[in-house]
Amino acid sequence: MSLHHILVVDDNKEIRDLLGRFLRMHDFKVTAARDGYEMRECLRNGPIDLLVLDLMLPGDDGLKLCRELRSTSAVPIIMLTAMGEETDRIVGLEMGADDYVAKPFNPRELLARIKAVLRRTTMPGDQFDPPNSGGRILRFADWQLDLVRRELRSPDGALVELTTGEYDLLLAFVENPQRVLTRDQLLDITRSRAASAFDRTIDVQVSRLRRKVETDAEQSMIKTVRGAGYVFAATVERL
């Protein structure tokens, strides 16, 4: 089995070297880049399974690079942000990052986040398809979610790119239709980590997902339940 290839983009040489050594010890292939220019060169040279992307970079910053990547790729991205900068984390998620880790960080925490994101990205479809549960395609409002290929297709058959976080969130909704899910429940289902009292990541991901699957504002599938959370109002059938 080939090693997962991680690209670390950080202008701090000590962090690049530290993460390179640490991740290689845990059986990852690691490439390092100092800035957006080197990042683009690395991406041209071969496939990358996940990016660890620092927010504060010389030249194009992490937010701009994240937005650029999301225009052409669904490669998982974990952003490194300054401690306490909630606004930066929220904007990063709005740009399409899958997760974030605040500096200074424990390498083991980052390793756990990397493994969690890669698990969600590469998880076989049959783990979401228990025995006797029917087919592996879920249909709602003429949309189709393929659990094997982890693909979403619009009513006209077009493939819709989803980040890891967006896919996990949509899966949580379609597996629990007509049920109110609190933000804490959604964080548990999609991120497997505790949320702080001010963690708005689910709200950000819901907003991004709505923009992709709701073409008619008057026919909202993901409804906000004031003071409770969200409910997926569409009827879901398993093909």
XYZ file of N, CA, C and O in Angstrom, residues 8-9 19 21 45 48 56 63 66-67 71 73 110 112 114 116 120 138 154 158 182 189 206 210 231 234:
104
model
N 3.454 19.994 3.290
C 3.480 20.984 4.365
C 3.920 22.315 3.772
O 5.029 22.416 3.225
N 3.063 23.326 3.879
C 3.366 24.651 3.331
C 3.478 25.626 4.497
O 2.476 26.004 5.109
N 7.796 18.905 11.297
C 6.671 18.113 10.797
C 7.142 17.053 9.806
O 6.595 15.943 9.768
N 10.021 15.397 9.826
C 10.573 14.257 10.584
C 9.464 13.491 11.301
O 9.423 12.247 11.281
N 4.111 18.442 -9.634
C 5.051 17.322 -9.745
C 4.436 15.965 -9.408
O 5.071 14.935 -9.608
N -0.978 14.815 -4.424
C -0.857 15.072 -2.992
C -2.151 14.614 -2.333
O -3.247 14.897 -2.825
N -0.392 32.339 7.590
C 0.469 33.506 7.384
C 1.683 33.104 6.545
O 2.618 32.483 7.046
N -5.155 31.889 3.020
C -6.553 32.007 2.609
C -6.666 32.111 1.087
O -7.516 31.462 0.477
N -5.823 28.737 -0.384
C -6.922 27.795 -0.160
C -8.034 28.037 -1.173
O -8.557 27.089 -1.779
N -8.391 29.289 -1.369
C -9.439 29.622 -2.339
C -9.019 29.196 -3.747
O -9.818 28.662 -4.517
N -10.821 26.118 -6.254
C -11.403 26.382 -7.571
C -11.103 25.254 -8.555
O -11.763 25.136 -9.588
N -9.630 21.890 -7.187
C -9.321 20.625 -6.530
C -10.092 20.470 -5.223
O -10.410 21.453 -4.554
N -1.912 17.409 15.516
C -1.979 17.554 14.070
C -2.034 16.189 13.396
O -2.796 15.980 12.442
N -3.299 13.463 14.580
C -4.647 12.925 14.758
C -5.623 13.564 13.785
O -6.487 12.884 13.207
N -4.852 14.892 10.840
C -4.519 14.391 9.497
C -5.140 13.016 9.275
O -5.778 12.749 8.251
N -7.676 11.677 10.799
C -9.143 11.752 10.772
C -9.635 12.234 9.416
O -10.591 11.683 8.856
N -11.798 10.018 6.579
C -13.077 10.430 6.004
C -12.990 10.514 4.486
O -13.959 10.251 3.785
N -27.884 7.477 -2.407
C -28.991 8.140 -1.727
C -29.520 9.249 -2.626
O -28.741 10.053 -3.147
N -25.947 16.620 -9.311
C -27.106 17.502 -9.298
C -28.245 16.870 -10.095
O -28.047 15.864 -10.789
N -24.834 16.785 -13.270
C -23.506 17.376 -13.154
C -22.848 16.966 -11.835
O -23.507 16.881 -10.794
N -28.377 18.815 16.533
C -27.757 19.972 17.159
C -26.364 20.187 16.571
O -25.795 19.296 15.936
N -20.483 13.917 14.684
C -20.613 13.047 13.516
C -19.550 13.348 12.473
O -18.932 12.449 11.894
N -22.466 24.527 6.934
C -23.858 24.494 6.465
C -24.081 25.564 5.410
O -24.724 25.323 4.386
N -25.251 24.731 1.685
C -26.483 25.295 1.133
C -26.246 25.933 -0.231
O -27.067 25.796 -1.140
N -32.261 20.789 10.505
C -32.999 19.587 10.104
C -32.952 19.491 8.584
O -33.070 20.504 7.876
N -35.680 17.316 3.251
C -35.987 16.578 2.021
C -36.229 15.092 2.329
O -35.708 14.549 3.296
